[in-house]
Amino acid sequence: MKKHCLSASQSVNQFHRLFSPVSSSDIPLNQQNLLFWMATDLTPKTPTSLAKEMHVTKAAITKASGPLLDRGLLDKQPDPDDYRSFKLVLSEPGQDAVEDLGPEYMGNLERLYNELGEKKYLKLIKLLSQATGVAVEE
């Protein structure tokens, strides 16, 4: 194995450690991710559509949404187009939670943006998305 491959691996590992979100909140990261995703577009969404948008399984959405529904941070609405289904919507307490969690949740990304500048930051995000097989919406 070549040294540059090992160096790249080390850089990826260091990046992951430095920029992995760590939270002091009692809301687990997978649930925070769902809350923040819901906050970007307040349109009610089915678990299936959320899973597709977030590039996760429907089971992951179900697992994350259950406790958020129990805490009143998400609301469930019947789907008018399909009586067997429902849509999730961010509740007012959920919006408050997003506001409260925002500085900590976005802190590492904001520091990275400020250090790299917009052009390099956007390039990094695009490259990371390509590397993980996730398309970036522009």
Short mmCIF file of N, CA, C and O in Angstrom, two decimals:
data_model
loop_
_atom_site.label_atom_id
_atom_site.label_comp_id
_atom_site.label_asym_id
_atom_site.label_seq_id
_atom_site.Cartn_x
_atom_site.Cartn_y
_atom_site.Cartn_z
N MET A 1 0.86 -1.18 0.00
CA MET A 1 0.00 0.00 0.00
C MET A 1 0.91 1.24 0.00
O MET A 1 1.88 1.31 0.73
N LYS A 2 0.52 2.19 -0.79
CA LYS A 2 1.33 3.40 -0.92
C LYS A 2 1.06 4.37 0.22
O LYS A 2 -0.04 4.44 0.75
N LYS A 3 2.08 5.13 0.55
CA LYS A 3 1.99 6.07 1.65
C LYS A 3 0.92 7.14 1.41
O LYS A 3 0.23 7.54 2.34
N HIS A 4 0.74 7.60 0.18
CA HIS A 4 -0.27 8.63 -0.08
C HIS A 4 -1.68 8.10 0.18
O HIS A 4 -2.56 8.85 0.60
N CYS A 5 -1.90 6.80 -0.02
CA CYS A 5 -3.21 6.21 0.32
C CYS A 5 -3.43 6.21 1.83
O CYS A 5 -4.52 6.52 2.30
N LEU A 6 -2.38 5.85 2.55
CA LEU A 6 -2.48 5.86 4.01
C LEU A 6 -2.67 7.28 4.53
O LEU A 6 -3.43 7.51 5.47
N SER A 7 -1.99 8.23 3.92
CA SER A 7 -2.13 9.63 4.31
C SER A 7 -3.56 10.11 4.05
O SER A 7 -4.15 10.82 4.88
N ALA A 8 -4.12 9.73 2.91
CA ALA A 8 -5.50 10.11 2.59
C ALA A 8 -6.46 9.50 3.60
O ALA A 8 -7.39 10.16 4.08
N SER A 9 -6.23 8.24 3.94
CA SER A 9 -7.08 7.57 4.92
C SER A 9 -7.01 8.27 6.28
O SER A 9 -8.03 8.48 6.94
N GLN A 10 -5.81 8.65 6.68
CA GLN A 10 -5.63 9.37 7.94
C GLN A 10 -6.37 10.71 7.92
O GLN A 10 -7.01 11.09 8.90
N SER A 11 -6.28 11.41 6.81
CA SER A 11 -6.98 12.71 6.69
C SER A 11 -8.49 12.53 6.80
O SER A 11 -9.15 13.32 7.47
N VAL A 12 -9.01 11.50 6.14
CA VAL A 12 -10.45 11.24 6.22
C VAL A 12 -10.84 10.92 7.66
O VAL A 12 -11.85 11.43 8.17
N ASN A 13 -10.05 10.10 8.33
CA ASN A 13 -10.35 9.76 9.72
C ASN A 13 -10.31 10.99 10.63
O ASN A 13 -11.16 11.15 11.50
N GLN A 14 -9.31 11.84 10.44
CA GLN A 14 -9.22 13.06 11.25
C GLN A 14 -10.40 14.00 10.97
O GLN A 14 -10.96 14.58 11.89
N PHE A 15 -10.75 14.13 9.69
CA PHE A 15 -11.89 14.97 9.34
C PHE A 15 -13.15 14.46 10.02
O PHE A 15 -13.92 15.22 10.59
N HIS A 16 -13.34 13.15 9.97
CA HIS A 16 -14.53 12.56 10.59
C HIS A 16 -14.58 12.84 12.09
O HIS A 16 -15.61 13.21 12.63
N ARG A 17 -13.45 12.68 12.76
CA ARG A 17 -13.41 12.94 14.21
C ARG A 17 -13.68 14.41 14.52
O ARG A 17 -14.39 14.74 15.46
N LEU A 18 -13.10 15.30 13.73
CA LEU A 18 -13.24 16.73 13.99
C LEU A 18 -14.63 17.25 13.66
O LEU A 18 -15.12 18.18 14.30
N PHE A 19 -15.27 16.69 12.64
CA PHE A 19 -16.52 17.25 12.18
C PHE A 19 -17.72 16.35 12.41
O PHE A 19 -18.80 16.61 11.90
N SER A 20 -17.55 15.30 13.17
CA SER A 20 -18.71 14.50 13.55
C SER A 20 -19.51 15.28 14.57
O SER A 20 -18.96 15.72 15.58
N PRO A 21 -20.79 15.48 14.30
CA PRO A 21 -21.59 16.24 15.26
C PRO A 21 -21.68 15.52 16.61
O PRO A 21 -21.98 14.34 16.65
N VAL A 22 -21.36 16.22 17.65
CA VAL A 22 -21.53 15.72 19.00
C VAL A 22 -22.47 16.69 19.67
O VAL A 22 -22.32 17.90 19.55
N SER A 23 -23.43 16.16 20.36
CA SER A 23 -24.45 17.03 20.90
C SER A 23 -24.61 16.84 22.40
O SER A 23 -24.52 15.73 22.91
N SER A 24 -24.87 17.93 23.07
CA SER A 24 -25.17 17.86 24.49
C SER A 24 -26.68 17.71 24.70
O SER A 24 -27.14 17.60 25.82
N SER A 25 -27.43 17.67 23.62
CA SER A 25 -28.89 17.56 23.69
C SER A 25 -29.30 16.13 24.06
O SER A 25 -28.58 15.17 23.80
N ASP A 26 -30.48 16.02 24.63
CA ASP A 26 -31.03 14.69 24.91
C ASP A 26 -31.74 14.12 23.68
O ASP A 26 -32.28 13.02 23.74
N ILE A 27 -31.71 14.84 22.57
CA ILE A 27 -32.29 14.35 21.32
C ILE A 27 -31.15 13.72 20.52
O ILE A 27 -30.19 14.40 20.15
N PRO A 28 -31.23 12.41 20.24
CA PRO A 28 -30.16 11.74 19.49
C PRO A 28 -29.95 12.36 18.11
O PRO A 28 -30.87 12.96 17.53
N LEU A 29 -28.76 12.18 17.57
CA LEU A 29 -28.38 12.81 16.31
C LEU A 29 -29.30 12.42 15.15
O LEU A 29 -29.67 13.28 14.34
N ASN A 30 -29.72 11.16 15.07
CA ASN A 30 -30.60 10.77 13.96
C ASN A 30 -31.93 11.52 14.02
O ASN A 30 -32.50 11.89 12.99
N GLN A 31 -32.41 11.80 15.22
CA GLN A 31 -33.64 12.57 15.38
C GLN A 31 -33.40 14.05 15.08
O GLN A 31 -34.24 14.71 14.48
N GLN A 32 -32.24 14.56 15.49
CA GLN A 32 -31.90 15.95 15.15
C GLN A 32 -31.83 16.12 13.64
O GLN A 32 -32.33 17.11 13.09
N ASN A 33 -31.20 15.15 12.95
CA ASN A 33 -31.12 15.23 11.50
C ASN A 33 -32.50 15.33 10.88
O ASN A 33 -32.73 16.13 9.97
N LEU A 34 -33.44 14.54 11.36
CA LEU A 34 -34.81 14.57 10.83
C LEU A 34 -35.47 15.92 11.13
O LEU A 34 -36.12 16.50 10.26
N LEU A 35 -35.30 16.43 12.34
CA LEU A 35 -35.88 17.73 12.68
C LEU A 35 -35.34 18.83 11.76
O LEU A 35 -36.11 19.65 11.25
N PHE A 36 -34.03 18.86 11.57
CA PHE A 36 -33.45 19.90 10.73
C PHE A 36 -33.89 19.74 9.28
O PHE A 36 -34.13 20.72 8.58
N TRP A 37 -34.01 18.50 8.81
CA TRP A 37 -34.48 18.27 7.45
C TRP A 37 -35.91 18.78 7.29
O TRP A 37 -36.23 19.46 6.32
N MET A 38 -36.73 18.49 8.27
CA MET A 38 -38.13 18.94 8.23
C MET A 38 -38.21 20.47 8.27
O MET A 38 -39.11 21.06 7.68
N ALA A 39 -37.27 21.10 8.96
CA ALA A 39 -37.29 22.56 9.10
C ALA A 39 -36.92 23.27 7.81
O ALA A 39 -37.24 24.45 7.64
N THR A 40 -36.25 22.58 6.88
CA THR A 40 -35.86 23.23 5.64
C THR A 40 -37.05 23.43 4.70
O THR A 40 -36.99 24.25 3.79
N ASP A 41 -38.10 22.66 4.90
CA ASP A 41 -39.30 22.75 4.07
C ASP A 41 -40.47 22.30 4.95
O ASP A 41 -40.58 21.12 5.27
N LEU A 42 -41.31 23.22 5.33
CA LEU A 42 -42.38 22.91 6.28
C LEU A 42 -43.56 22.18 5.64
O LEU A 42 -44.57 21.95 6.30
N THR A 43 -43.43 21.78 4.38
CA THR A 43 -44.47 21.00 3.71
C THR A 43 -44.55 19.62 4.35
O THR A 43 -43.53 18.95 4.49
N PRO A 44 -45.75 19.18 4.74
CA PRO A 44 -45.87 17.82 5.29
C PRO A 44 -45.36 16.78 4.29
O PRO A 44 -45.57 16.90 3.09
N LYS A 45 -44.68 15.77 4.81
CA LYS A 45 -44.08 14.74 3.95
C LYS A 45 -44.36 13.35 4.49
O LYS A 45 -44.40 13.15 5.70
N THR A 46 -44.51 12.40 3.58
CA THR A 46 -44.67 11.01 4.00
C THR A 46 -43.31 10.46 4.42
O THR A 46 -42.26 10.95 3.95
N PRO A 47 -43.30 9.44 5.28
CA PRO A 47 -42.02 8.82 5.64
C PRO A 47 -41.26 8.31 4.40
O PRO A 47 -40.03 8.41 4.35
N THR A 48 -41.98 7.81 3.42
CA THR A 48 -41.33 7.31 2.21
C THR A 48 -40.63 8.44 1.45
O THR A 48 -39.48 8.28 1.02
N SER A 49 -41.30 9.58 1.31
CA SER A 49 -40.67 10.70 0.59
C SER A 49 -39.48 11.26 1.38
O SER A 49 -38.46 11.63 0.80
N LEU A 50 -39.60 11.30 2.70
CA LEU A 50 -38.48 11.75 3.53
C LEU A 50 -37.28 10.81 3.39
O LEU A 50 -36.14 11.27 3.27
N ALA A 51 -37.54 9.52 3.39
CA ALA A 51 -36.45 8.55 3.26
C ALA A 51 -35.73 8.75 1.93
O ALA A 51 -34.50 8.74 1.89
N LYS A 52 -36.48 8.97 0.88
CA LYS A 52 -35.88 9.19 -0.43
C LYS A 52 -35.04 10.47 -0.44
O LYS A 52 -33.90 10.48 -0.91
N GLU A 53 -35.59 11.55 0.10
CA GLU A 53 -34.87 12.84 0.13
C GLU A 53 -33.60 12.76 0.96
O GLU A 53 -32.58 13.35 0.60
N MET A 54 -33.67 12.06 2.08
CA MET A 54 -32.55 12.01 3.01
C MET A 54 -31.57 10.88 2.71
O MET A 54 -30.56 10.73 3.40
N HIS A 55 -31.89 10.06 1.72
CA HIS A 55 -31.04 8.94 1.33
C HIS A 55 -30.84 7.95 2.49
O HIS A 55 -29.72 7.51 2.77
N VAL A 56 -31.96 7.64 3.15
CA VAL A 56 -31.97 6.63 4.21
C VAL A 56 -33.16 5.71 3.95
O VAL A 56 -33.96 5.95 3.06
N THR A 57 -33.29 4.69 4.76
CA THR A 57 -34.41 3.77 4.61
C THR A 57 -35.66 4.33 5.29
O THR A 57 -35.56 5.19 6.19
N LYS A 58 -36.80 3.81 4.87
CA LYS A 58 -38.05 4.20 5.52
C LYS A 58 -38.02 3.78 7.00
O LYS A 58 -38.54 4.48 7.87
N ALA A 59 -37.38 2.64 7.27
CA ALA A 59 -37.26 2.18 8.66
C ALA A 59 -36.48 3.18 9.51
O ALA A 59 -36.81 3.40 10.68
N ALA A 60 -35.47 3.81 8.92
CA ALA A 60 -34.70 4.82 9.66
C ALA A 60 -35.57 6.03 9.99
O ALA A 60 -35.46 6.60 11.09
N ILE A 61 -36.44 6.41 9.06
CA ILE A 61 -37.37 7.52 9.32
C ILE A 61 -38.35 7.13 10.41
O ILE A 61 -38.62 7.91 11.33
N THR A 62 -38.87 5.92 10.35
CA THR A 62 -39.82 5.44 11.36
C THR A 62 -39.17 5.43 12.74
O THR A 62 -39.76 5.89 13.72
N LYS A 63 -37.93 4.94 12.79
CA LYS A 63 -37.21 4.87 14.08
C LYS A 63 -36.96 6.27 14.65
O LYS A 63 -37.10 6.49 15.84
N ALA A 64 -36.59 7.22 13.79
CA ALA A 64 -36.29 8.58 14.26
C ALA A 64 -37.57 9.35 14.58
O ALA A 64 -37.59 10.15 15.52
N SER A 65 -38.62 9.13 13.82
CA SER A 65 -39.83 9.93 13.99
C SER A 65 -40.66 9.53 15.20
O SER A 65 -41.32 10.37 15.82
N GLY A 66 -40.63 8.25 15.58
CA GLY A 66 -41.44 7.78 16.70
C GLY A 66 -41.25 8.58 17.98
O GLY A 66 -42.21 9.14 18.53
N PRO A 67 -40.01 8.68 18.47
CA PRO A 67 -39.79 9.47 19.69
C PRO A 67 -40.10 10.96 19.51
O PRO A 67 -40.54 11.62 20.45
N LEU A 68 -39.89 11.48 18.30
CA LEU A 68 -40.20 12.89 18.04
C LEU A 68 -41.70 13.14 18.07
O LEU A 68 -42.15 14.18 18.55
N LEU A 69 -42.47 12.18 17.58
CA LEU A 69 -43.93 12.26 17.68
C LEU A 69 -44.36 12.19 19.14
O LEU A 69 -45.21 12.96 19.58
N ASP A 70 -43.76 11.26 19.89
CA ASP A 70 -44.09 11.10 21.31
C ASP A 70 -43.81 12.37 22.11
O ASP A 70 -44.55 12.70 23.05
N ARG A 71 -42.76 13.08 21.74
CA ARG A 71 -42.38 14.32 22.45
C ARG A 71 -43.12 15.55 21.93
O ARG A 71 -42.95 16.63 22.46
N GLY A 72 -43.90 15.38 20.87
CA GLY A 72 -44.65 16.50 20.31
C GLY A 72 -43.81 17.41 19.41
O GLY A 72 -44.23 18.52 19.10
N LEU A 73 -42.65 16.93 18.98
CA LEU A 73 -41.79 17.75 18.12
C LEU A 73 -42.17 17.59 16.64
O LEU A 73 -41.86 18.45 15.82
N LEU A 74 -42.83 16.49 16.34
CA LEU A 74 -43.44 16.27 15.03
C LEU A 74 -44.91 15.97 15.22
O LEU A 74 -45.30 15.45 16.27
N ASP A 75 -45.70 16.29 14.23
CA ASP A 75 -47.11 15.93 14.22
C ASP A 75 -47.36 15.01 13.04
O ASP A 75 -46.67 15.07 12.02
N LYS A 76 -48.37 14.17 13.19
CA LYS A 76 -48.78 13.24 12.14
C LYS A 76 -50.11 13.73 11.59
O LYS A 76 -51.03 14.01 12.35
N GLN A 77 -50.19 13.85 10.27
CA GLN A 77 -51.42 14.27 9.61
C GLN A 77 -51.86 13.19 8.63
O GLN A 77 -51.02 12.63 7.92
N PRO A 78 -53.16 12.91 8.55
CA PRO A 78 -53.62 11.94 7.55
C PRO A 78 -53.28 12.45 6.15
O PRO A 78 -53.34 13.65 5.87
N ASP A 79 -52.91 11.53 5.26
CA ASP A 79 -52.61 11.88 3.88
C ASP A 79 -53.93 11.95 3.11
O ASP A 79 -54.60 10.92 2.96
N PRO A 80 -54.32 13.13 2.63
CA PRO A 80 -55.60 13.24 1.93
C PRO A 80 -55.64 12.46 0.61
O PRO A 80 -56.71 12.11 0.13
N ASP A 81 -54.47 12.13 0.06
CA ASP A 81 -54.40 11.39 -1.20
C ASP A 81 -54.41 9.88 -1.00
O ASP A 81 -54.63 9.13 -1.95
N ASP A 82 -54.12 9.43 0.21
CA ASP A 82 -54.04 7.99 0.49
C ASP A 82 -54.42 7.76 1.94
O ASP A 82 -53.63 8.00 2.84
N TYR A 83 -55.64 7.30 2.16
CA TYR A 83 -56.16 7.16 3.52
C TYR A 83 -55.36 6.17 4.37
O TYR A 83 -55.46 6.16 5.59
N ARG A 84 -54.54 5.32 3.74
CA ARG A 84 -53.72 4.36 4.49
C ARG A 84 -52.42 4.98 4.99
O ARG A 84 -51.72 4.40 5.79
N SER A 85 -52.10 6.15 4.50
CA SER A 85 -50.82 6.77 4.80
C SER A 85 -51.00 8.03 5.65
O SER A 85 -52.11 8.48 5.90
N PHE A 86 -49.88 8.59 6.05
CA PHE A 86 -49.89 9.84 6.82
C PHE A 86 -48.69 10.67 6.40
O PHE A 86 -47.77 10.18 5.74
N LYS A 87 -48.70 11.92 6.82
CA LYS A 87 -47.59 12.83 6.56
C LYS A 87 -47.07 13.36 7.88
O LYS A 87 -47.84 13.50 8.84
N LEU A 88 -45.80 13.64 7.91
CA LEU A 88 -45.18 14.24 9.08
C LEU A 88 -44.99 15.72 8.85
O LEU A 88 -44.70 16.15 7.74
N VAL A 89 -45.16 16.49 9.91
CA VAL A 89 -44.95 17.93 9.83
C VAL A 89 -44.27 18.37 11.14
O VAL A 89 -44.53 17.82 12.20
N LEU A 90 -43.40 19.34 11.02
CA LEU A 90 -42.71 19.89 12.18
C LEU A 90 -43.70 20.71 13.00
O LEU A 90 -44.36 21.60 12.48
N SER A 91 -43.83 20.39 14.27
CA SER A 91 -44.73 21.14 15.15
C SER A 91 -44.07 22.43 15.63
O SER A 91 -42.87 22.64 15.41
N GLU A 92 -44.83 23.26 16.29
CA GLU A 92 -44.26 24.49 16.84
C GLU A 92 -43.16 24.18 17.87
O GLU A 92 -42.08 24.78 17.82
N PRO A 93 -43.38 23.22 18.80
CA PRO A 93 -42.27 22.86 19.69
C PRO A 93 -41.07 22.29 18.93
O PRO A 93 -39.93 22.49 19.34
N GLY A 94 -41.32 21.61 17.81
CA GLY A 94 -40.23 21.11 16.98
C GLY A 94 -39.43 22.25 16.37
O GLY A 94 -38.20 22.20 16.30
N GLN A 95 -40.14 23.29 15.93
CA GLN A 95 -39.45 24.47 15.39
C GLN A 95 -38.61 25.13 16.47
O GLN A 95 -37.48 25.57 16.21
N ASP A 96 -39.15 25.20 17.69
CA ASP A 96 -38.38 25.76 18.81
C ASP A 96 -37.13 24.92 19.09
O ASP A 96 -36.06 25.47 19.36
N ALA A 97 -37.26 23.59 19.02
CA ALA A 97 -36.12 22.71 19.25
C ALA A 97 -35.03 22.93 18.20
O ALA A 97 -33.84 22.97 18.52
N VAL A 98 -35.44 23.12 16.94
CA VAL A 98 -34.48 23.38 15.87
C VAL A 98 -33.73 24.68 16.15
O VAL A 98 -32.51 24.75 16.01
N GLU A 99 -34.46 25.70 16.57
CA GLU A 99 -33.81 26.98 16.91
C GLU A 99 -32.82 26.80 18.05
O GLU A 99 -31.71 27.35 18.01
N ASP A 100 -33.21 26.05 19.07
CA ASP A 100 -32.34 25.84 20.23
C ASP A 100 -31.09 25.02 19.86
O ASP A 100 -30.00 25.30 20.35
N LEU A 101 -31.27 24.01 19.01
CA LEU A 101 -30.17 23.13 18.63
C LEU A 101 -29.28 23.71 17.53
O LEU A 101 -28.16 23.25 17.35
N GLY A 102 -29.77 24.69 16.82
CA GLY A 102 -29.10 25.21 15.64
C GLY A 102 -27.63 25.56 15.80
O GLY A 102 -26.79 25.08 15.04
N PRO A 103 -27.27 26.39 16.78
CA PRO A 103 -25.86 26.79 16.89
C PRO A 103 -24.92 25.60 17.09
O PRO A 103 -23.87 25.52 16.47
N GLU A 104 -25.31 24.67 17.93
CA GLU A 104 -24.45 23.51 18.18
C GLU A 104 -24.44 22.57 16.96
O GLU A 104 -23.39 22.09 16.55
N TYR A 105 -25.61 22.34 16.38
CA TYR A 105 -25.74 21.42 15.24
C TYR A 105 -24.96 21.92 14.03
O TYR A 105 -24.31 21.14 13.34
N MET A 106 -25.01 23.21 13.78
CA MET A 106 -24.38 23.77 12.58
C MET A 106 -22.97 24.31 12.83
O MET A 106 -22.29 24.70 11.90
N GLY A 107 -22.52 24.30 14.07
CA GLY A 107 -21.25 24.92 14.44
C GLY A 107 -20.04 24.45 13.64
O GLY A 107 -19.27 25.27 13.14
N ASN A 108 -19.85 23.13 13.54
CA ASN A 108 -18.69 22.63 12.81
C ASN A 108 -18.73 23.02 11.34
O ASN A 108 -17.71 23.40 10.76
N LEU A 109 -19.90 22.95 10.72
CA LEU A 109 -20.01 23.31 9.31
C LEU A 109 -19.77 24.81 9.11
O LEU A 109 -19.14 25.21 8.12
N GLU A 110 -20.25 25.62 10.02
CA GLU A 110 -20.01 27.06 9.91
C GLU A 110 -18.53 27.40 10.04
O GLU A 110 -18.01 28.23 9.31
N ARG A 111 -17.84 26.72 10.98
CA ARG A 111 -16.40 26.94 11.12
C ARG A 111 -15.66 26.51 9.85
O ARG A 111 -14.75 27.21 9.39
N LEU A 112 -16.07 25.40 9.29
CA LEU A 112 -15.45 24.93 8.05
C LEU A 112 -15.71 25.91 6.92
O LEU A 112 -14.80 26.25 6.16
N TYR A 113 -16.92 26.40 6.81
CA TYR A 113 -17.28 27.38 5.77
C TYR A 113 -16.44 28.65 5.94
O TYR A 113 -15.89 29.17 4.97
N ASN A 114 -16.33 29.14 7.16
CA ASN A 114 -15.57 30.36 7.42
C ASN A 114 -14.08 30.19 7.12
O ASN A 114 -13.43 31.11 6.64
N GLU A 115 -13.55 29.02 7.41
CA GLU A 115 -12.13 28.76 7.17
C GLU A 115 -11.82 28.58 5.69
O GLU A 115 -10.83 29.11 5.19
N LEU A 116 -12.67 27.85 4.98
CA LEU A 116 -12.40 27.54 3.57
C LEU A 116 -12.89 28.62 2.61
O LEU A 116 -12.35 28.77 1.52
N GLY A 117 -13.93 29.34 2.99
CA GLY A 117 -14.57 30.27 2.07
C GLY A 117 -15.63 29.52 1.26
O GLY A 117 -15.62 28.29 1.18
N GLU A 118 -16.53 30.29 0.66
CA GLU A 118 -17.68 29.68 0.00
C GLU A 118 -17.30 28.74 -1.14
O GLU A 118 -17.81 27.62 -1.24
N LYS A 119 -16.39 29.17 -2.00
CA LYS A 119 -16.05 28.38 -3.19
C LYS A 119 -15.45 27.01 -2.80
O LYS A 119 -15.89 25.97 -3.30
N LYS A 120 -14.46 27.02 -1.91
CA LYS A 120 -13.83 25.76 -1.50
C LYS A 120 -14.80 24.91 -0.68
O LYS A 120 -14.80 23.68 -0.79
N TYR A 121 -15.62 25.55 0.15
CA TYR A 121 -16.60 24.82 0.95
C TYR A 121 -17.58 24.08 0.05
O TYR A 121 -17.84 22.89 0.25
N LEU A 122 -18.12 24.78 -0.94
CA LEU A 122 -19.08 24.14 -1.84
C LEU A 122 -18.42 23.02 -2.64
O LEU A 122 -19.04 21.97 -2.89
N LYS A 123 -17.17 23.21 -3.02
CA LYS A 123 -16.44 22.16 -3.73
C LYS A 123 -16.26 20.94 -2.83
O LYS A 123 -16.44 19.80 -3.26
N LEU A 124 -15.90 21.17 -1.57
CA LEU A 124 -15.74 20.07 -0.63
C LEU A 124 -17.04 19.30 -0.45
O LEU A 124 -17.05 18.07 -0.49
N ILE A 125 -18.14 20.02 -0.27
CA ILE A 125 -19.43 19.36 -0.09
C ILE A 125 -19.79 18.53 -1.32
O ILE A 125 -20.25 17.40 -1.21
N LYS A 126 -19.54 19.09 -2.49
CA LYS A 126 -19.83 18.37 -3.72
C LYS A 126 -18.97 17.10 -3.83
O LYS A 126 -19.47 16.02 -4.15
N LEU A 127 -17.68 17.21 -3.52
CA LEU A 127 -16.80 16.05 -3.57
C LEU A 127 -17.17 15.00 -2.53
O LEU A 127 -17.16 13.79 -2.82
N LEU A 128 -17.52 15.43 -1.33
CA LEU A 128 -17.95 14.49 -0.30
C LEU A 128 -19.23 13.78 -0.72
O LEU A 128 -19.38 12.57 -0.51
N SER A 129 -20.14 14.52 -1.33
CA SER A 129 -21.39 13.92 -1.80
C SER A 129 -21.14 12.91 -2.90
O SER A 129 -21.73 11.84 -2.92
N GLN A 130 -20.24 13.24 -3.80
CA GLN A 130 -19.88 12.29 -4.87
C GLN A 130 -19.22 11.05 -4.26
O GLN A 130 -19.51 9.93 -4.68
N ALA A 131 -18.36 11.25 -3.30
CA ALA A 131 -17.65 10.13 -2.69
C ALA A 131 -18.60 9.19 -1.96
O ALA A 131 -18.37 7.98 -1.90
N THR A 132 -19.65 9.72 -1.41
CA THR A 132 -20.59 8.88 -0.68
C THR A 132 -21.75 8.42 -1.56
O THR A 132 -22.65 7.73 -1.10
N GLY A 133 -21.75 8.84 -2.82
CA GLY A 133 -22.78 8.39 -3.74
C GLY A 133 -24.10 9.12 -3.59
O GLY A 133 -25.13 8.66 -4.08
N VAL A 134 -24.06 10.27 -2.94
CA VAL A 134 -25.27 11.04 -2.73
C VAL A 134 -25.23 12.27 -3.65
O VAL A 134 -24.27 13.04 -3.61
N ALA A 135 -26.25 12.43 -4.44
CA ALA A 135 -26.32 13.59 -5.35
C ALA A 135 -26.59 14.85 -4.56
O ALA A 135 -27.40 14.87 -3.64
N VAL A 136 -25.91 15.93 -4.93
CA VAL A 136 -26.11 17.21 -4.28
C VAL A 136 -27.15 17.99 -5.08
O VAL A 136 -27.03 18.12 -6.29
N GLU A 137 -28.17 18.49 -4.39
CA GLU A 137 -29.14 19.35 -5.05
C GLU A 137 -28.61 20.77 -5.02
O GLU A 137 -28.17 21.26 -3.98
N GLU A 138 -28.60 21.40 -6.16
CA GLU A 138 -28.08 22.77 -6.23
C GLU A 138 -29.18 23.75 -6.48
O GLU A 138 -30.23 23.49 -6.87
#
